[in-house]
Amino acid sequence: MLKNLILADLKFEYKEQNLLLEKFSIENKYKYIGFNLNSKKKSKARNYLINLFKRLNLSLTYHLNDIHELNYSRLQWQKITYSWLFRFICNYYDRYLLLKKIHKKVVVSEAVTKNFNPTPKDYSNFIDLSYSKNWNYFIILEILKNLNKNNFKLKKIKKKIINTKLISYLPQKENNFKNKAQNILSKFKNDNLFIQGIGVQKVDLIKLYLKLGFIPFKINEFEKYNYSIPKNKKKRRGLNKFKTTNEFEVILAKNILKHIPYSYYENFKELLDVSKNLNYSPKNIFTGQLHINSDLFKIWISTPEMNNKNLFIMSHGGNEFTNKSMELINELVISKKLLSIYQKKNKKTINCSRTYLTNLNFKNKKKNIILIDIERPIYNDFRIGPSSAQIVKSFNQNLNLINLIKKNKLIFKKFLLIPYKNEGYDSFKFYKKKINSSRIIKPKTALSFINRNSISICKYPFTIYLQSLLVCPTILFISGDWEFNNYFKKNKKNLEKNNMLFYDEKKLYKHLELIQANPLKWWNSEKILKIRKEILKNVPKKNSVNDIANQMKKLINV
């Protein structure tokens, strides 16, 4: 009997003998075909995708200029499309490689997909789609049908694949109060400086503006602009001017146009008009998120009127210890300066105060031992760190550690687990089902608990790990390769040797038993202080609103 290939963990796909394309569900017991690339192979794949992006960006520049009757440069279109395009081709390439791994004959249930619309409204909607089972089923089937392989037996079924969240395609109700407030504040907008989406709390943002001598001002449309997608798409054929070099690129070029967001195609002119009607072109712009998440902002900064303006990007997360992320690669190209990050020998980066390190407080009266879980999508991609398939190991690590901790009443009384939303995993329900414990909490952010920790156990080496290191005794507990940079690798052995980094839950538990009564005694010991000083030597010690304001003043000559 041929095995049944599960593309996206949909109920109708399951038969008697099942083979999963990826380990989509942490509870699944079926055999799966996920692949674990080592650092060298992952780096090679990522370099290929970077090169592919550059070639695609050139072809899309010709195509989109032709569609919209513009003469935008490659850089202008890169500012607009990069976040979507790079992430899309990473997902598409991953699914292609997985299908190419299958050599035995398998059966695939082919549902009716003609009523499914794979086109996202904008970048944010694309992220939602990419976490959904229906979208992943659609693109995997799309790739499979174009493969030059005869070992896939398609079995047509009557089940229909449709869009499940149509509300995201509809315009939202306007907030009249916010609009009135913005209209009043817009009279005070400054032609020298615009700040929005830099990752600080509202109170700190107001303080920052006042320190700089400006009236607080924001453009609400950058965070939520209401528009509806057209009922009929423009005709989207293949990307004809793109020169393909392999089978994957042939399949990608044939299908990519149907996946381009409406915001870059049918709705582009509307968004372009909105950006022009803002009638605002400040000399200096500071952001940490809008250049990724807001298509309207990206279109605005790409207009000819904004070409000679200064875009300062403030790093929105702690990438101190890993190699360049896909966002960082783009930020180094499109920004005047990239702030709040250390990059040796890179003239574009400025190692200054971090906005995400404001309001961190060290308090002696702390009691919680908190395990901060990992954030990862259900479906694999080529971002920094372990693949989604490997994340199953991380969940099992946590369960094993918690079961050990439950045997020790003193530790368990202090213990809390913070599961992330995990970009598709409902890990909160998963842990509740497995552990059935009140020690699992669901806060808005892990940061809200850091100042109350006696010990932080972090499952990944990004922002929350860096924040914890500056506030309380912190342990890194990981399950796979996070592609650490050379700087962190130099300290990795010392971290392991001195119990600041663990791969094994049993060894971690033994260490917790030793330090739980007085964690600060261990944390402030001479050896640990020396290691802490070394790994944090490139992180500014001063990260207040005052420090950020002073650094901004220097950059804009105020």
Coordinates of C-alpha atoms in Angstrom, one line a residue:
M1 CA 0.0 0.0 0.0
L2 CA 1.3 3.5 -0.9
K3 CA 1.8 5.9 1.9
N4 CA -0.4 8.9 2.2
L5 CA 1.5 12.2 2.1
I6 CA 0.2 14.9 4.4
L7 CA 1.0 18.3 3.0
A8 CA -0.3 20.6 5.7
D9 CA -1.9 18.7 8.6
L10 CA -5.5 19.1 7.3
K11 CA -8.0 16.6 8.6
F12 CA -9.1 15.4 5.2
E13 CA -5.5 14.4 4.3
Y14 CA -5.2 11.6 6.9
K15 CA -5.8 8.0 5.8
E16 CA -4.3 4.7 7.1
Q17 CA -0.6 5.0 6.5
N18 CA 0.5 8.6 6.8
L19 CA 3.7 10.4 6.0
L20 CA 4.0 14.1 7.1
L21 CA 5.9 16.5 4.9
E22 CA 7.0 18.4 8.0
K23 CA 6.5 18.0 11.7
F24 CA 3.7 20.6 11.8
S25 CA 2.1 19.4 15.0
I26 CA 4.0 18.9 18.2
E27 CA 1.6 16.2 19.2
N28 CA 1.8 14.2 16.0
K29 CA 3.2 10.7 16.2
Y30 CA 3.4 10.1 12.4
K31 CA 6.7 9.8 10.6
Y32 CA 7.7 13.0 8.9
I33 CA 10.1 14.2 6.2
G34 CA 11.4 17.4 7.9
F35 CA 15.1 18.1 7.2
N36 CA 17.6 19.6 9.6
L37 CA 20.2 21.6 7.7
N38 CA 23.5 22.2 9.5
S39 CA 24.9 25.7 9.7
K40 CA 27.1 25.2 6.6
K41 CA 24.2 24.0 4.4
K42 CA 21.8 26.5 5.8
S43 CA 24.3 29.3 5.1
K44 CA 24.7 28.0 1.5
A45 CA 20.9 27.9 1.0
R46 CA 20.5 31.4 2.5
N47 CA 23.3 32.8 0.2
Y48 CA 21.5 31.3 -2.8
L49 CA 18.2 33.0 -1.7
I50 CA 20.0 36.3 -1.2
N51 CA 21.3 36.1 -4.8
L52 CA 17.9 35.0 -6.0
F53 CA 16.3 37.9 -4.3
K54 CA 18.6 40.4 -6.1
R55 CA 17.7 38.8 -9.5
L56 CA 14.0 38.8 -8.7
N57 CA 14.0 42.3 -7.5
L58 CA 15.4 43.4 -10.8
S59 CA 12.7 41.6 -12.8
L60 CA 10.0 42.9 -10.5
T61 CA 11.3 46.4 -10.8
Y62 CA 10.8 46.2 -14.6
H63 CA 7.4 44.5 -14.2
L64 CA 5.9 46.8 -11.5
N65 CA 7.2 49.9 -13.2
D66 CA 5.4 48.7 -16.4
I67 CA 2.2 47.9 -14.5
H68 CA 2.1 51.2 -12.6
E69 CA 3.7 53.4 -15.3
L70 CA 6.6 54.4 -13.0
N71 CA 10.3 54.7 -13.3
Y72 CA 11.3 53.5 -9.8
S73 CA 14.8 52.2 -9.1
R74 CA 15.6 48.8 -7.8
L75 CA 16.3 50.4 -4.4
Q76 CA 12.8 52.0 -4.3
W77 CA 11.1 48.7 -5.1
Q78 CA 13.3 46.9 -2.6
K79 CA 12.2 49.3 0.2
I80 CA 8.6 48.4 -0.7
T81 CA 8.7 44.6 -1.4
Y82 CA 11.7 43.2 0.4
S83 CA 10.0 42.0 3.6
W84 CA 7.4 40.1 1.7
L85 CA 9.5 38.9 -1.2
F86 CA 12.4 37.5 0.8
R87 CA 10.1 35.7 3.3
F88 CA 7.9 34.3 0.5
I89 CA 10.8 32.8 -1.5
C90 CA 12.2 31.4 1.8
N91 CA 8.9 29.6 2.4
Y92 CA 8.5 28.5 -1.2
Y93 CA 12.1 27.1 -1.4
D94 CA 11.7 25.2 1.8
R95 CA 8.6 23.4 0.5
Y96 CA 10.3 22.7 -2.8
L97 CA 13.3 21.1 -1.1
L98 CA 11.1 18.9 1.1
L99 CA 9.1 17.6 -1.9
K100 CA 12.4 16.9 -3.7
K101 CA 13.4 14.7 -0.8
I102 CA 10.6 12.2 -1.5
H103 CA 11.7 9.4 -3.9
K104 CA 9.2 6.7 -3.0
K105 CA 5.7 6.7 -4.6
V106 CA 3.1 8.4 -2.4
V107 CA -0.5 9.4 -2.6
V108 CA -1.7 13.0 -2.2
S109 CA -5.3 14.1 -1.6
E110 CA -6.0 16.8 -4.2
A111 CA -8.7 19.1 -2.8
V112 CA -10.5 21.7 -4.9
T113 CA -8.5 25.0 -4.6
K114 CA -10.1 27.2 -7.3
N115 CA -12.0 29.2 -4.6
F116 CA -8.9 29.8 -2.5
N117 CA -7.3 33.2 -2.9
P118 CA -3.5 32.9 -2.1
T119 CA -3.0 36.7 -2.6
P120 CA -2.5 38.6 0.6
K121 CA -3.9 42.1 1.1
D122 CA -0.6 43.4 2.4
Y123 CA 2.6 42.2 4.2
S124 CA 0.9 41.8 7.6
N125 CA -1.9 39.7 6.0
F126 CA 0.8 37.6 4.2
I127 CA 2.2 36.7 7.6
D128 CA -1.2 35.6 8.8
L129 CA -1.7 33.5 5.7
S130 CA 1.8 31.9 5.9
Y131 CA 0.8 30.5 9.4
S132 CA -2.4 29.0 8.0
K133 CA -2.8 25.3 7.0
N134 CA -4.9 26.2 3.9
W135 CA -2.3 28.6 2.4
N136 CA 0.5 26.1 3.0
Y137 CA -1.5 23.3 1.4
F138 CA -2.1 25.5 -1.6
I139 CA 1.5 26.4 -2.2
I140 CA 2.8 22.9 -1.6
L141 CA 0.2 21.5 -4.1
E142 CA 1.1 24.3 -6.5
I143 CA 4.8 23.3 -6.4
L144 CA 4.1 19.6 -6.5
K145 CA 2.0 19.9 -9.7
N146 CA 5.0 21.5 -11.5
L147 CA 7.7 19.1 -10.3
N148 CA 9.4 17.0 -12.9
K149 CA 8.7 13.8 -10.8
N150 CA 6.3 10.9 -11.4
N151 CA 6.3 9.5 -7.8
F152 CA 3.3 11.6 -6.6
K153 CA -0.1 10.1 -7.3
L154 CA -2.8 12.8 -7.0
K155 CA -6.2 11.6 -5.9
K156 CA -8.9 14.1 -6.5
I157 CA -11.4 14.7 -3.7
K158 CA -14.5 16.9 -3.3
K159 CA -13.2 18.8 -0.3
K160 CA -12.8 22.6 -1.0
I161 CA -10.0 24.8 0.3
I162 CA -11.2 28.3 1.1
N163 CA -10.0 31.4 2.8
T164 CA -10.9 31.2 6.5
K165 CA -10.3 34.8 7.6
L166 CA -12.1 37.0 5.0
I167 CA -12.5 39.8 7.5
S168 CA -8.9 40.7 7.1
Y169 CA -9.7 41.7 3.5
L170 CA -12.3 44.2 4.6
P171 CA -11.9 47.8 5.6
Q172 CA -12.1 48.4 9.4
K173 CA -14.2 51.0 11.1
E174 CA -12.5 54.3 11.6
N175 CA -11.7 55.7 15.0
N176 CA -13.1 59.3 14.9
F177 CA -11.5 60.3 18.2
K178 CA -8.0 59.2 17.0
N179 CA -8.5 61.0 13.7
K180 CA -9.5 64.2 15.4
A181 CA -6.6 64.0 17.7
Q182 CA -4.3 63.4 14.8
N183 CA -5.7 66.3 12.8
I184 CA -5.0 68.6 15.8
L185 CA -1.4 67.3 16.3
S186 CA -0.7 67.4 12.6
K187 CA -0.6 71.2 12.8
F188 CA 2.5 70.8 14.9
K189 CA 4.3 68.2 12.7
N190 CA 8.0 68.9 12.3
D191 CA 9.7 69.1 8.9
N192 CA 13.1 68.1 10.5
L193 CA 12.1 65.0 12.4
F194 CA 9.5 62.2 12.4
I195 CA 9.5 59.3 14.9
Q196 CA 7.2 56.3 14.9
G197 CA 7.4 52.6 15.7
I198 CA 10.7 52.6 17.5
G199 CA 9.6 50.1 20.2
V200 CA 9.2 52.3 23.3
Q201 CA 6.2 52.7 25.5
K202 CA 3.9 55.7 24.7
V203 CA 5.0 57.6 27.8
D204 CA 8.6 57.2 26.9
L205 CA 7.9 58.3 23.3
I206 CA 6.2 61.5 24.6
K207 CA 9.2 62.1 26.9
L208 CA 11.5 61.5 23.9
Y209 CA 9.7 64.1 21.8
L210 CA 9.8 66.6 24.6
K211 CA 13.5 66.1 25.2
L212 CA 14.0 66.8 21.5
G213 CA 11.9 69.9 21.7
F214 CA 9.1 68.7 19.4
I215 CA 5.3 68.2 19.9
P216 CA 4.4 64.4 19.8
F217 CA 3.0 63.4 16.4
K218 CA 2.2 60.2 14.6
I219 CA 0.6 59.1 11.4
N220 CA -2.1 56.6 12.3
E221 CA -2.5 55.3 8.8
F222 CA 1.0 53.8 8.9
E223 CA -0.3 51.4 11.6
K224 CA -3.8 50.8 10.2
Y225 CA -5.0 52.2 6.9
N226 CA -8.5 51.1 5.9
Y227 CA -9.0 50.0 2.3
S228 CA -10.8 47.2 0.5
I229 CA -9.3 44.9 -2.1
P230 CA -10.9 44.9 -5.6
K231 CA -13.3 42.2 -6.6
N232 CA -11.4 41.5 -9.7
K233 CA -7.6 41.1 -9.9
K234 CA -5.5 42.5 -12.7
K235 CA -4.4 39.8 -15.1
R236 CA -1.3 38.2 -13.5
R237 CA 0.8 36.1 -15.8
G238 CA 4.2 34.6 -15.3
L239 CA 7.3 36.8 -14.7
N240 CA 8.5 36.7 -18.3
K241 CA 11.7 38.8 -18.0
F242 CA 13.2 36.7 -15.2
K243 CA 16.0 34.4 -16.4
T244 CA 15.7 31.0 -14.6
T245 CA 18.7 28.8 -13.8
N246 CA 17.0 25.7 -12.3
E247 CA 13.7 23.9 -11.8
F248 CA 12.8 25.7 -8.6
E249 CA 13.1 29.1 -10.4
V250 CA 11.0 28.0 -13.3
I251 CA 8.2 27.0 -10.9
L252 CA 8.6 30.2 -8.9
A253 CA 8.6 32.5 -12.0
K254 CA 5.4 30.8 -13.2
N255 CA 3.5 31.4 -10.0
I256 CA 4.9 34.3 -8.1
L257 CA 2.7 37.0 -9.5
K258 CA -0.4 35.4 -8.1
H259 CA 1.2 35.8 -4.6
I260 CA 2.2 39.4 -4.8
P261 CA 0.2 41.4 -2.2
Y262 CA -2.7 43.7 -3.5
S263 CA -0.8 46.6 -1.8
Y264 CA 1.9 46.3 -4.5
Y265 CA -0.5 45.6 -7.3
E266 CA -4.2 46.5 -7.5
N267 CA -4.2 48.8 -4.5
F268 CA -0.8 50.3 -5.1
K269 CA -2.0 53.5 -6.8
E270 CA -4.5 54.1 -3.9
L271 CA -1.7 53.8 -1.3
L272 CA 0.6 55.9 -3.4
D273 CA -2.0 58.7 -3.6
V274 CA -2.5 58.4 0.2
S275 CA 1.2 58.8 0.8
K276 CA 1.4 61.8 -1.4
N277 CA -1.7 63.4 0.2
L278 CA 0.1 63.3 3.5
N279 CA 2.0 66.3 2.1
Y280 CA 4.8 65.5 4.5
S281 CA 8.5 64.9 3.8
P282 CA 10.5 65.3 7.0
K283 CA 14.3 65.4 6.6
N284 CA 14.9 62.7 9.2
I285 CA 12.8 59.6 9.9
F286 CA 13.4 57.2 12.8
T287 CA 11.6 53.8 13.0
G288 CA 12.3 50.3 14.1
Q289 CA 9.3 48.4 12.7
L290 CA 7.3 50.4 10.1
H291 CA 9.9 49.6 7.4
I292 CA 9.0 45.9 7.9
N293 CA 5.3 45.9 8.8
S294 CA 3.6 48.9 7.2
D295 CA 3.2 48.8 3.4
L296 CA 1.9 52.4 3.4
F297 CA 5.0 53.6 5.2
K298 CA 7.3 51.7 2.7
I299 CA 5.5 53.2 -0.2
W300 CA 5.8 56.7 1.4
I301 CA 9.6 56.5 2.0
S302 CA 10.0 55.2 -1.6
T303 CA 8.4 58.2 -3.3
P304 CA 10.7 60.6 -5.3
E305 CA 9.9 63.3 -2.7
M306 CA 11.6 61.2 0.0
N307 CA 14.6 60.0 -2.0
N308 CA 17.0 62.5 -0.4
K309 CA 15.7 62.1 3.2
N310 CA 17.5 60.3 6.0
L311 CA 16.0 57.0 7.2
F312 CA 17.4 55.9 10.5
I313 CA 16.4 52.4 11.5
M314 CA 16.6 51.5 15.2
S315 CA 17.1 47.8 15.8
H316 CA 13.8 46.4 17.2
G317 CA 15.4 43.3 18.7
G318 CA 18.5 41.9 20.3
N319 CA 20.6 40.4 17.5
E320 CA 23.8 40.8 19.5
F321 CA 24.8 37.1 19.5
T322 CA 23.7 35.7 16.1
N323 CA 24.6 36.1 12.4
K324 CA 22.8 38.6 10.2
S325 CA 19.1 38.1 10.0
M326 CA 17.2 38.6 6.7
E327 CA 15.8 41.9 8.1
L328 CA 19.3 43.2 8.9
I329 CA 20.5 42.5 5.4
N330 CA 17.8 44.8 4.0
E331 CA 18.2 47.4 6.7
L332 CA 21.9 47.9 5.9
V333 CA 20.9 48.7 2.4
I334 CA 17.9 51.0 2.8
S335 CA 18.9 53.0 5.8
K336 CA 21.1 56.1 6.2
K337 CA 22.3 54.6 9.5
L338 CA 21.3 51.5 11.4
L339 CA 21.2 52.3 15.2
S340 CA 21.3 50.2 18.3
I341 CA 23.4 47.4 17.0
Y342 CA 27.0 46.3 17.0
Q343 CA 28.5 45.3 13.6
K344 CA 32.3 45.3 13.5
K345 CA 33.8 47.3 10.7
N346 CA 30.5 48.4 9.3
K347 CA 30.3 52.2 8.8
K348 CA 26.5 52.2 8.6
T349 CA 25.9 50.9 12.0
I350 CA 26.0 52.9 15.2
N351 CA 26.4 51.1 18.5
C352 CA 24.2 53.3 20.7
S353 CA 21.5 52.9 23.3
R354 CA 18.8 50.3 22.7
T355 CA 15.1 51.3 22.8
Y356 CA 14.2 47.8 24.0
L357 CA 16.5 48.1 27.0
T358 CA 14.7 51.1 28.6
N359 CA 12.8 50.7 31.8
L360 CA 14.7 47.6 33.0
N361 CA 15.0 47.6 36.8
F362 CA 17.1 45.5 39.1
K363 CA 15.2 44.6 42.3
N364 CA 16.5 42.5 45.2
K365 CA 13.0 41.2 46.2
K366 CA 12.5 38.6 43.5
K367 CA 11.1 35.2 43.8
N368 CA 10.1 33.7 40.4
I369 CA 12.0 31.2 38.4
I370 CA 10.7 31.8 34.9
L371 CA 11.1 29.6 31.8
I372 CA 10.5 31.8 28.7
D373 CA 9.5 29.6 25.8
I374 CA 10.7 29.8 22.2
E375 CA 8.9 31.8 19.4
R376 CA 8.7 29.9 16.1
P377 CA 6.3 29.2 13.2
I378 CA 4.6 25.9 12.7
Y379 CA 5.8 25.8 9.1
N380 CA 9.5 25.9 8.5
D381 CA 11.5 28.8 7.0
F382 CA 15.1 29.9 6.7
R383 CA 15.3 32.3 9.6
I384 CA 18.1 32.3 12.1
G385 CA 18.0 29.3 14.5
P386 CA 16.6 25.8 14.5
S387 CA 14.1 24.7 11.9
S388 CA 10.5 24.3 12.9
A389 CA 10.9 20.6 12.7
Q390 CA 13.6 20.8 15.4
I391 CA 11.3 22.8 17.7
V392 CA 9.6 19.6 18.7
K393 CA 12.8 18.8 20.6
S394 CA 12.6 22.1 22.4
F395 CA 9.0 21.3 23.6
N396 CA 10.1 17.9 24.9
Q397 CA 13.1 19.5 26.7
N398 CA 10.7 21.8 28.5
L399 CA 8.3 19.0 29.5
N400 CA 11.2 17.0 30.8
L401 CA 12.5 19.9 32.8
I402 CA 9.1 20.8 34.3
N403 CA 8.6 17.1 35.3
L404 CA 11.9 17.2 37.2
I405 CA 11.0 20.6 38.8
K406 CA 7.6 19.3 40.0
K407 CA 9.4 16.8 42.3
N408 CA 11.1 19.7 44.1
K409 CA 8.5 21.7 46.1
L410 CA 10.8 24.6 46.8
I411 CA 11.6 25.2 43.2
F412 CA 8.2 24.4 41.8
K413 CA 6.6 26.9 44.1
K414 CA 8.7 29.6 42.5
F415 CA 8.5 28.2 38.9
L416 CA 6.5 29.8 36.1
L417 CA 6.4 29.0 32.3
I418 CA 5.6 31.7 29.7
P419 CA 4.6 30.1 26.4
Y420 CA 4.7 32.4 23.4
K421 CA 1.9 32.6 20.8
N422 CA 4.5 30.8 18.6
E423 CA 3.2 32.1 15.3
G424 CA 0.7 29.3 14.9
Y425 CA 1.4 26.9 17.7
D426 CA -1.2 27.1 20.5
S427 CA 1.5 26.1 23.0
F428 CA -0.4 27.5 26.0
K429 CA -3.2 24.9 25.5
F430 CA -0.6 22.2 24.7
Y431 CA 1.3 22.7 28.0
K432 CA -1.9 22.9 30.0
K433 CA -3.0 19.6 28.6
K434 CA 0.4 18.0 29.3
I435 CA 1.1 19.5 32.7
N436 CA -2.3 20.7 34.0
S437 CA -0.6 23.3 36.2
S438 CA -1.3 26.8 37.4
R439 CA 2.4 27.5 37.0
I440 CA 1.8 28.3 33.3
I441 CA 0.9 31.9 32.7
K442 CA -0.2 33.9 29.7
P443 CA 1.1 37.5 30.1
K444 CA 1.0 40.2 27.3
T445 CA 4.8 40.2 27.3
A446 CA 7.6 38.3 29.0
L447 CA 9.2 41.6 29.7
S448 CA 6.5 42.4 32.2
F449 CA 7.8 39.5 34.4
I450 CA 11.5 40.0 34.0
N451 CA 11.8 42.6 36.9
R452 CA 10.2 40.0 39.2
N453 CA 12.5 37.1 38.3
S454 CA 15.0 35.5 40.6
I455 CA 16.1 33.4 37.6
S456 CA 15.3 33.7 33.9
I457 CA 15.6 30.6 31.7
C458 CA 15.5 31.7 28.1
K459 CA 14.9 29.3 25.2
Y460 CA 16.4 31.6 22.5
P461 CA 19.2 34.2 22.4
F462 CA 17.4 37.3 21.2
T463 CA 15.8 40.3 22.8
I464 CA 14.4 38.7 26.0
Y465 CA 17.7 37.0 26.7
L466 CA 19.6 40.3 26.5
Q467 CA 17.0 42.0 28.6
S468 CA 17.3 39.3 31.2
L469 CA 21.1 39.4 31.3
L470 CA 20.9 43.0 32.4
V471 CA 18.4 42.5 35.1
C472 CA 18.6 39.1 36.8
P473 CA 20.5 35.7 36.9
T474 CA 19.9 34.3 33.4
I475 CA 20.4 30.9 31.8
L476 CA 20.3 30.1 28.1
F477 CA 18.6 26.7 27.5
I478 CA 18.6 25.8 23.9
S479 CA 17.9 22.7 21.7
G480 CA 19.6 23.4 18.4
D481 CA 22.0 25.5 16.4
W482 CA 21.2 29.3 16.6
E483 CA 23.9 30.3 14.2
F484 CA 25.8 32.2 16.8
N485 CA 28.2 34.9 15.5
N486 CA 32.0 34.6 16.1
Y487 CA 31.8 37.0 19.0
F488 CA 29.4 34.8 21.0
K489 CA 31.2 31.6 19.9
K490 CA 34.4 32.8 21.6
N491 CA 32.4 32.9 24.9
K492 CA 30.3 29.8 24.4
K493 CA 32.6 27.4 26.1
N494 CA 32.9 29.6 29.2
L495 CA 29.1 30.0 29.3
E496 CA 28.7 26.2 29.3
K497 CA 31.5 25.6 31.8
N498 CA 30.0 28.1 34.2
N499 CA 26.4 26.9 33.9
M500 CA 25.1 29.9 32.0
L501 CA 24.3 27.8 28.9
F502 CA 22.6 24.3 28.8
Y503 CA 21.5 21.8 26.2
D504 CA 20.5 19.1 28.7
E505 CA 17.5 19.5 31.0
K506 CA 18.9 17.1 33.7
K507 CA 22.1 19.2 34.0
L508 CA 20.1 22.4 34.2
Y509 CA 17.9 21.0 36.9
K510 CA 20.9 20.0 39.0
H511 CA 22.2 23.5 38.7
L512 CA 18.8 25.0 39.7
E513 CA 18.9 22.8 42.8
L514 CA 22.3 24.3 43.8
I515 CA 21.5 28.0 43.2
Q516 CA 17.7 28.3 43.9
A517 CA 18.2 29.4 47.5
N518 CA 20.5 32.3 46.6
P519 CA 20.8 32.8 42.9
L520 CA 22.6 36.2 43.3
K521 CA 25.5 34.5 45.1
W522 CA 26.2 32.5 42.0
W523 CA 25.4 35.4 39.6
N524 CA 27.7 37.9 41.3
S525 CA 30.6 35.5 41.8
E526 CA 33.9 36.6 40.4
K527 CA 33.9 34.1 37.5
I528 CA 30.3 34.9 36.4
L529 CA 30.8 38.7 36.6
K530 CA 33.8 38.4 34.3
I531 CA 31.8 36.4 31.7
R532 CA 28.9 38.8 31.9
K533 CA 31.2 41.7 31.4
E534 CA 32.7 40.1 28.4
I535 CA 29.5 39.1 26.5
L536 CA 27.9 42.5 27.3
K537 CA 30.9 44.6 26.4
N538 CA 29.3 45.8 23.2
V539 CA 26.0 46.7 24.8
P540 CA 25.8 50.3 26.1
K541 CA 25.2 50.5 29.8
K542 CA 23.0 53.6 29.5
N543 CA 19.7 53.1 27.7
S544 CA 17.4 55.7 29.1
V545 CA 15.1 58.1 27.1
N546 CA 17.7 60.8 27.8
D547 CA 20.5 58.8 26.2
I548 CA 18.4 58.0 23.1
A549 CA 17.4 61.7 22.8
N550 CA 21.0 62.9 23.0
Q551 CA 22.1 60.4 20.3
M552 CA 19.3 61.5 18.0
K553 CA 20.3 65.1 18.4
K554 CA 23.8 64.4 17.3
L555 CA 22.5 62.6 14.2
I556 CA 20.1 65.3 13.1
N557 CA 22.2 68.2 14.3
V558 CA 19.7 69.7 16.7

